[in-house]
PDB file of C-alpha atoms in Angstrom:
ATOM      1  CA  MET A   1     -17.121 -33.201   9.868  1.00 61.00           C
ATOM      2  CA  ALA A   2     -13.333 -33.512   9.493  1.00 91.00           C
ATOM      3  CA  LEU A   3     -11.136 -30.414   9.740  1.00 91.00           C
ATOM      4  CA  ILE A   4     -10.193 -30.661   6.068  1.00 91.00           C
ATOM      5  CA  ASP A   5     -13.858 -30.757   5.039  1.00 92.00           C
ATOM      6  CA  GLU A   6     -14.625 -27.785   7.286  1.00 94.00           C
ATOM      7  CA  LEU A   7     -11.744 -25.800   5.772  1.00 93.00           C
ATOM      8  CA  VAL A   8     -12.835 -26.679   2.227  1.00 94.00           C
ATOM      9  CA  LYS A   9     -16.330 -25.439   3.074  1.00 95.00           C
ATOM     10  CA  ALA A  10     -14.916 -22.295   4.746  1.00 93.00           C
ATOM     11  CA  PHE A  11     -12.962 -21.269   1.620  1.00 93.00           C
ATOM     12  CA  GLN A  12     -16.211 -21.392  -0.359  1.00 95.00           C
ATOM     13  CA  VAL A  13     -17.431 -18.199   1.311  1.00 94.00           C
ATOM     14  CA  LEU A  14     -15.144 -16.335  -1.111  1.00 93.00           C
ATOM     15  CA  PRO A  15     -16.755 -15.188  -4.386  1.00 93.00           C
ATOM     16  CA  GLY A  16     -16.002 -17.462  -7.322  1.00 94.00           C
ATOM     17  CA  VAL A  17     -14.570 -20.233  -5.142  1.00 95.00           C
ATOM     18  CA  GLY A  18     -16.446 -23.501  -5.544  1.00 95.00           C
ATOM     19  CA  GLN A  19     -15.877 -27.002  -4.208  1.00 94.00           C
ATOM     20  CA  LYS A  20     -13.020 -27.980  -6.552  1.00 95.00           C
ATOM     21  CA  THR A  21     -11.097 -24.700  -6.249  1.00 95.00           C
ATOM     22  CA  SER A  22     -11.486 -24.783  -2.487  1.00 94.00           C
ATOM     23  CA  GLN A  23     -10.186 -28.358  -2.324  1.00 95.00           C
ATOM     24  CA  ARG A  24      -7.143 -27.431  -4.432  1.00 95.00           C
ATOM     25  CA  MET A  25      -6.340 -24.470  -2.158  1.00 94.00           C
ATOM     26  CA  VAL A  26      -6.630 -26.510   1.032  1.00 94.00           C
ATOM     27  CA  LEU A  27      -4.584 -29.424  -0.320  1.00 94.00           C
ATOM     28  CA  HIS A  28      -1.919 -27.039  -1.644  1.00 94.00           C
ATOM     29  CA  LEU A  29      -1.551 -25.420   1.773  1.00 93.00           C
ATOM     30  CA  LEU A  30      -1.375 -28.795   3.519  1.00 93.00           C
ATOM     31  CA  GLN A  31       1.064 -30.346   1.067  1.00 95.00           C
ATOM     32  CA  ARG A  32       3.298 -27.448   0.101  1.00 92.00           C
ATOM     33  CA  ASN A  33       2.864 -24.380   2.251  1.00 94.00           C
ATOM     34  CA  ARG A  34       1.820 -25.048   5.841  1.00 93.00           C
ATOM     35  CA  ASN A  35       3.610 -21.891   7.031  1.00 95.00           C
ATOM     36  CA  GLY A  36       1.711 -19.850   4.437  1.00 94.00           C
ATOM     37  CA  GLY A  37      -1.564 -21.398   5.599  1.00 93.00           C
ATOM     38  CA  ALA A  38      -0.796 -20.618   9.248  1.00 94.00           C
ATOM     39  CA  ASN A  39       0.119 -17.038   8.299  1.00 95.00           C
ATOM     40  CA  LEU A  40      -3.091 -16.722   6.267  1.00 94.00           C
ATOM     41  CA  GLY A  41      -5.142 -17.919   9.232  1.00 92.00           C
ATOM     42  CA  ASP A  42      -3.418 -15.505  11.618  1.00 95.00           C
ATOM     43  CA  LEU A  43      -3.893 -12.555   9.240  1.00 95.00           C
ATOM     44  CA  LEU A  44      -7.564 -13.411   8.718  1.00 94.00           C
ATOM     45  CA  VAL A  45      -8.201 -13.456  12.473  1.00 95.00           C
ATOM     46  CA  ARG A  46      -6.366 -10.152  13.024  1.00 96.00           C
ATOM     47  CA  THR A  47      -8.016  -8.470  10.019  1.00 95.00           C
ATOM     48  CA  MET A  48     -11.537  -9.547  10.977  1.00 95.00           C
ATOM     49  CA  SER A  49     -10.901  -8.322  14.544  1.00 96.00           C
ATOM     50  CA  ASN A  50      -9.205  -5.013  13.778  1.00 97.00           C
ATOM     51  CA  VAL A  51     -10.580  -3.625  10.502  1.00 97.00           C
ATOM     52  CA  ARG A  52     -13.660  -1.401  10.761  1.00 96.00           C
ATOM     53  CA  LYS A  53     -15.392   1.311   8.773  1.00 96.00           C
ATOM     54  CA  CYS A  54     -13.860   4.799   8.733  1.00 97.00           C
ATOM     55  CA  SER A  55     -15.967   7.171  10.822  1.00 96.00           C
ATOM     56  CA  LYS A  56     -15.927   9.737   7.994  1.00 96.00           C
ATOM     57  CA  CYS A  57     -16.232   7.822   4.716  1.00 97.00           C
ATOM     58  CA  GLN A  58     -17.122   4.210   5.649  1.00 96.00           C
ATOM     59  CA  ASN A  59     -14.061   2.820   3.820  1.00 97.00           C
ATOM     60  CA  PHE A  60     -12.261  -0.061   5.548  1.00 97.00           C
ATOM     61  CA  THR A  61      -9.457   0.898   7.935  1.00 97.00           C
ATOM     62  CA  GLU A  62      -7.636  -0.220  11.079  1.00 96.00           C
ATOM     63  CA  ASP A  63      -7.819   3.300  12.503  1.00 96.00           C
ATOM     64  CA  PRO A  64     -10.874   5.364  13.450  1.00 96.00           C
ATOM     65  CA  ILE A  65     -10.203   7.569  10.383  1.00 97.00           C
ATOM     66  CA  CYS A  66      -8.745   6.074   7.182  1.00 97.00           C
ATOM     67  CA  ARG A  67      -5.540   7.267   5.524  1.00 97.00           C
ATOM     68  CA  ILE A  68      -7.445   9.037   2.720  1.00 97.00           C
ATOM     69  CA  CYS A  69      -9.635  11.051   5.087  1.00 97.00           C
ATOM     70  CA  SER A  70      -6.542  11.844   7.177  1.00 97.00           C
ATOM     71  CA  ASP A  71      -4.567  13.134   4.176  1.00 96.00           C
ATOM     72  CA  ALA A  72      -4.316  16.940   4.337  1.00 95.00           C
ATOM     73  CA  ASN A  73      -3.224  17.029   0.679  1.00 96.00           C
ATOM     74  CA  ARG A  74      -6.584  15.732  -0.612  1.00 97.00           C
ATOM     75  CA  ASP A  75      -8.914  18.169  -2.393  1.00 96.00           C
ATOM     76  CA  GLY A  76     -11.779  18.967  -0.024  1.00 94.00           C
ATOM     77  CA  ALA A  77     -13.801  20.478  -2.881  1.00 95.00           C
ATOM     78  CA  LEU A  78     -14.498  16.972  -4.258  1.00 96.00           C
ATOM     79  CA  LEU A  79     -16.485  14.128  -2.693  1.00 97.00           C
ATOM     80  CA  CYS A  80     -16.952  10.942  -4.714  1.00 97.00           C
ATOM     81  CA  VAL A  81     -19.705   8.487  -3.754  1.00 97.00           C
ATOM     82  CA  VAL A  82     -18.929   4.849  -4.632  1.00 96.00           C
ATOM     83  CA  GLU A  83     -20.655   1.528  -4.022  1.00 96.00           C
ATOM     84  CA  SER A  84     -17.739  -0.427  -2.554  1.00 95.00           C
ATOM     85  CA  ALA A  85     -14.251  -0.292  -1.087  1.00 96.00           C
ATOM     86  CA  ALA A  86     -13.095  -2.019  -4.292  1.00 95.00           C
ATOM     87  CA  ASP A  87     -14.253   1.073  -6.218  1.00 95.00           C
ATOM     88  CA  VAL A  88     -12.028   3.279  -4.030  1.00 96.00           C
ATOM     89  CA  LEU A  89      -9.068   1.019  -4.794  1.00 95.00           C
ATOM     90  CA  ALA A  90      -9.845   1.187  -8.529  1.00 93.00           C
ATOM     91  CA  PHE A  91      -9.953   5.011  -8.525  1.00 93.00           C
ATOM     92  CA  GLU A  92      -6.798   5.263  -6.406  1.00 94.00           C
ATOM     93  CA  GLN A  93      -4.875   2.847  -8.635  1.00 93.00           C
ATOM     94  CA  ALA A  94      -6.021   4.660 -11.787  1.00 89.00           C
ATOM     95  CA  GLY A  95      -4.893   8.040 -10.428  1.00 89.00           C
ATOM     96  CA  GLY A  96      -6.310  11.335 -11.583  1.00 88.00           C
ATOM     97  CA  TYR A  97      -8.666  11.849  -8.624  1.00 94.00           C
ATOM     98  CA  ASN A  98      -7.438  13.551  -5.468  1.00 95.00           C
ATOM     99  CA  GLY A  99     -10.658  14.252  -3.582  1.00 96.00           C
ATOM    100  CA  PHE A 100     -12.397  12.385  -0.793  1.00 98.00           C
ATOM    101  CA  TYR A 101     -14.743   9.381  -0.969  1.00 98.00           C
ATOM    102  CA  PHE A 102     -17.870   8.061   0.654  1.00 97.00           C
ATOM    103  CA  VAL A 103     -18.428   4.285   0.451  1.00 97.00           C
ATOM    104  CA  LEU A 104     -22.023   3.041   0.425  1.00 96.00           C
ATOM    105  CA  HIS A 105     -21.174  -0.692   0.710  1.00 95.00           C
ATOM    106  CA  GLY A 106     -24.011  -1.469  -1.679  1.00 94.00           C
ATOM    107  CA  ARG A 107     -26.788   0.176  -3.668  1.00 94.00           C
ATOM    108  CA  LEU A 108     -30.498   0.667  -3.191  1.00 93.00           C
ATOM    109  CA  SER A 109     -32.311  -2.586  -3.869  1.00 91.00           C
ATOM    110  CA  PRO A 110     -35.745  -2.831  -2.254  1.00 86.00           C
ATOM    111  CA  LEU A 111     -36.183  -6.432  -3.443  1.00 86.00           C
ATOM    112  CA  ASP A 112     -33.048  -7.401  -1.496  1.00 88.00           C
ATOM    113  CA  GLY A 113     -34.047  -5.347   1.542  1.00 88.00           C
ATOM    114  CA  VAL A 114     -31.397  -2.665   0.957  1.00 91.00           C
ATOM    115  CA  GLY A 115     -32.756   0.790   1.675  1.00 89.00           C
ATOM    116  CA  PRO A 116     -31.274   4.188   2.583  1.00 90.00           C
ATOM    117  CA  ASP A 117     -30.593   3.135   6.193  1.00 88.00           C
ATOM    118  CA  GLU A 118     -28.530   0.099   5.149  1.00 91.00           C
ATOM    119  CA  LEU A 119     -26.336   2.302   2.934  1.00 92.00           C
ATOM    120  CA  GLY A 120     -25.738   4.910   5.622  1.00 90.00           C
ATOM    121  CA  LEU A 121     -27.157   7.739   3.517  1.00 93.00           C
ATOM    122  CA  ASP A 122     -27.741   9.786   6.674  1.00 93.00           C
ATOM    123  CA  GLU A 123     -23.965   9.495   7.238  1.00 94.00           C
ATOM    124  CA  LEU A 124     -23.403  10.745   3.673  1.00 95.00           C
ATOM    125  CA  VAL A 125     -25.542  13.823   4.383  1.00 94.00           C
ATOM    126  CA  ARG A 126     -23.555  14.389   7.605  1.00 94.00           C
ATOM    127  CA  ARG A 127     -20.255  14.051   5.686  1.00 95.00           C
ATOM    128  CA  ILE A 128     -21.429  16.556   3.058  1.00 95.00           C
ATOM    129  CA  LYS A 129     -22.317  19.078   5.787  1.00 93.00           C
ATOM    130  CA  GLU A 130     -18.937  18.536   7.458  1.00 94.00           C
ATOM    131  CA  LEU A 131     -16.766  18.664   4.323  1.00 94.00           C
ATOM    132  CA  ARG A 132     -18.833  21.190   2.302  1.00 94.00           C
ATOM    133  CA  PRO A 133     -17.527  20.037  -1.102  1.00 96.00           C
ATOM    134  CA  LYS A 134     -18.082  22.130  -4.214  1.00 95.00           C
ATOM    135  CA  GLU A 135     -18.741  19.017  -6.285  1.00 95.00           C
ATOM    136  CA  LEU A 136     -20.369  15.697  -5.432  1.00 95.00           C
ATOM    137  CA  VAL A 137     -19.340  12.989  -7.912  1.00 94.00           C
ATOM    138  CA  LEU A 138     -21.813  10.108  -8.095  1.00 95.00           C
ATOM    139  CA  ALA A 139     -19.781   7.065  -9.136  1.00 94.00           C
ATOM    140  CA  THR A 140     -22.294   4.297  -8.605  1.00 93.00           C
ATOM    141  CA  ASN A 141     -22.338   1.524 -11.180  1.00 91.00           C
ATOM    142  CA  PRO A 142     -24.345   1.959 -14.407  1.00 87.00           C
ATOM    143  CA  THR A 143     -26.926  -0.651 -13.367  1.00 87.00           C
ATOM    144  CA  VAL A 144     -30.613  -0.074 -12.676  1.00 89.00           C
ATOM    145  CA  GLU A 145     -29.901  -0.105  -8.928  1.00 93.00           C
ATOM    146  CA  GLY A 146     -26.815   2.098  -9.305  1.00 91.00           C
ATOM    147  CA  GLU A 147     -28.746   4.657 -11.327  1.00 91.00           C
ATOM    148  CA  ALA A 148     -31.611   4.596  -8.803  1.00 93.00           C
ATOM    149  CA  THR A 149     -29.110   5.115  -5.976  1.00 95.00           C
ATOM    150  CA  ALA A 150     -27.516   8.092  -7.745  1.00 93.00           C
ATOM    151  CA  HIS A 151     -30.957   9.583  -8.390  1.00 93.00           C
ATOM    152  CA  TYR A 152     -32.021   9.094  -4.760  1.00 94.00           C
ATOM    153  CA  ILE A 153     -28.841  10.790  -3.508  1.00 94.00           C
ATOM    154  CA  THR A 154     -29.536  13.843  -5.681  1.00 93.00           C
ATOM    155  CA  GLN A 155     -32.964  14.052  -4.023  1.00 91.00           C
ATOM    156  CA  ILE A 156     -31.690  13.998  -0.417  1.00 91.00           C
ATOM    157  CA  ILE A 157     -28.838  16.500  -0.630  1.00 89.00           C
ATOM    158  CA  ASP A 158     -29.392  20.189  -0.080  1.00 76.00           C
ATOM    159  CA  ASP A 159     -28.510  23.111  -2.335  1.00 79.00           C
ATOM    160  CA  SER A 160     -25.187  23.796  -0.610  1.00 76.00           C
ATOM    161  CA  ILE A 161     -23.288  21.803  -3.270  1.00 89.00           C
ATOM    162  CA  GLU A 162     -22.552  23.843  -6.391  1.00 89.00           C
ATOM    163  CA  LYS A 163     -22.259  20.859  -8.711  1.00 92.00           C
ATOM    164  CA  VAL A 164     -23.510  17.275  -8.671  1.00 93.00           C
ATOM    165  CA  SER A 165     -21.968  15.151 -11.410  1.00 92.00           C
ATOM    166  CA  ARG A 166     -22.263  11.569 -12.609  1.00 91.00           C
ATOM    167  CA  ILE A 167     -19.301   9.606 -13.912  1.00 88.00           C
ATOM    168  CA  ALA A 168     -19.338   9.173 -17.684  1.00 83.00           C
ATOM    169  CA  HIS A 169     -20.451   5.872 -19.154  1.00 80.00           C
ATOM    170  CA  GLY A 170     -19.685   4.756 -22.637  1.00 79.00           C
ATOM    171  CA  VAL A 171     -17.116   3.284 -24.966  1.00 75.00           C
ATOM    172  CA  PRO A 172     -14.046   2.013 -23.053  1.00 77.00           C
ATOM    173  CA  LEU A 173     -10.682   3.526 -23.938  1.00 75.00           C
ATOM    174  CA  GLY A 174      -8.854   1.453 -26.544  1.00 79.00           C
ATOM    175  CA  SER A 175     -11.945  -0.397 -27.769  1.00 79.00           C
ATOM    176  CA  GLU A 176     -13.663  -0.403 -31.153  1.00 77.00           C
ATOM    177  CA  ILE A 177     -17.046   1.329 -31.520  1.00 72.00           C
ATOM    178  CA  GLU A 178     -18.386  -1.395 -33.808  1.00 77.00           C
ATOM    179  CA  TYR A 179     -18.112  -3.942 -30.966  1.00 79.00           C
ATOM    180  CA  ALA A 180     -19.927  -1.825 -28.359  1.00 77.00           C
ATOM    181  CA  ASP A 181     -23.502  -2.735 -27.469  1.00 79.00           C
ATOM    182  CA  GLY A 182     -26.412  -0.345 -28.093  1.00 81.00           C
ATOM    183  CA  GLY A 183     -26.812   0.686 -24.450  1.00 79.00           C
ATOM    184  CA  THR A 184     -23.138   1.583 -24.171  1.00 78.00           C
ATOM    185  CA  LEU A 185     -23.267   3.660 -27.358  1.00 79.00           C
ATOM    186  CA  THR A 186     -26.418   5.450 -26.182  1.00 80.00           C
ATOM    187  CA  HIS A 187     -24.716   6.381 -22.890  1.00 75.00           C
ATOM    188  CA  ALA A 188     -21.616   7.498 -24.777  1.00 77.00           C
ATOM    189  CA  LEU A 189     -23.645   9.806 -27.018  1.00 76.00           C
ATOM    190  CA  GLN A 190     -25.693  11.209 -24.136  1.00 77.00           C
ATOM    191  CA  GLY A 191     -22.531  11.870 -22.108  1.00 75.00           C
ATOM    192  CA  ARG A 192     -20.581  13.521 -24.926  1.00 74.00           C
ATOM    193  CA  ARG A 193     -18.647  16.721 -24.189  1.00 73.00           C
ATOM    194  CA  THR A 194     -17.602  19.691 -26.251  1.00 63.00           C
ATOM    195  CA  ILE A 195     -13.915  19.793 -27.248  1.00 63.00           C
ATOM    196  CA  SER A 196     -13.841  23.064 -29.213  1.00 61.00           C
TER     197      SER A 196
END
């Protein structure tokens, strides 16, 4: 197999990148940005070699402990459990949350062979005992697997946490109620809160 064909195939490991998109990327780098391609290759090698999971929260980091877990200004009373590192980035970019995280890198899915051991739930229990948060925020996705994961976590934690909460699900900010599906509206009504 020629180098170009191998590179086209290699780009297809990325989500959403098929044959045509991969070919366009490779040809663009070869025709217009060889320095960018060389830099991309160097950064990929260094990143794959040097990035690991944080020993406290399982988020990706170059250091043994990530910058969030190392931040003394974070609120130790809050621990938010998320499915992926992308979820941490979303919360951090949105602002409004200043606690710590624990990244599962997936969700319970027995059909796919993903159980408690694959998610590091024993590490979550260890982190809870170490941090002793007042509130555990379960921010898994509102899918069947995400809900099952949140439910399972509530079963394995002890009574030392004062409050276990679930992120709200419902009508997105700025949208119209008439366009929301029935499941979304049901979640919105069940998760309503008192304002006066």
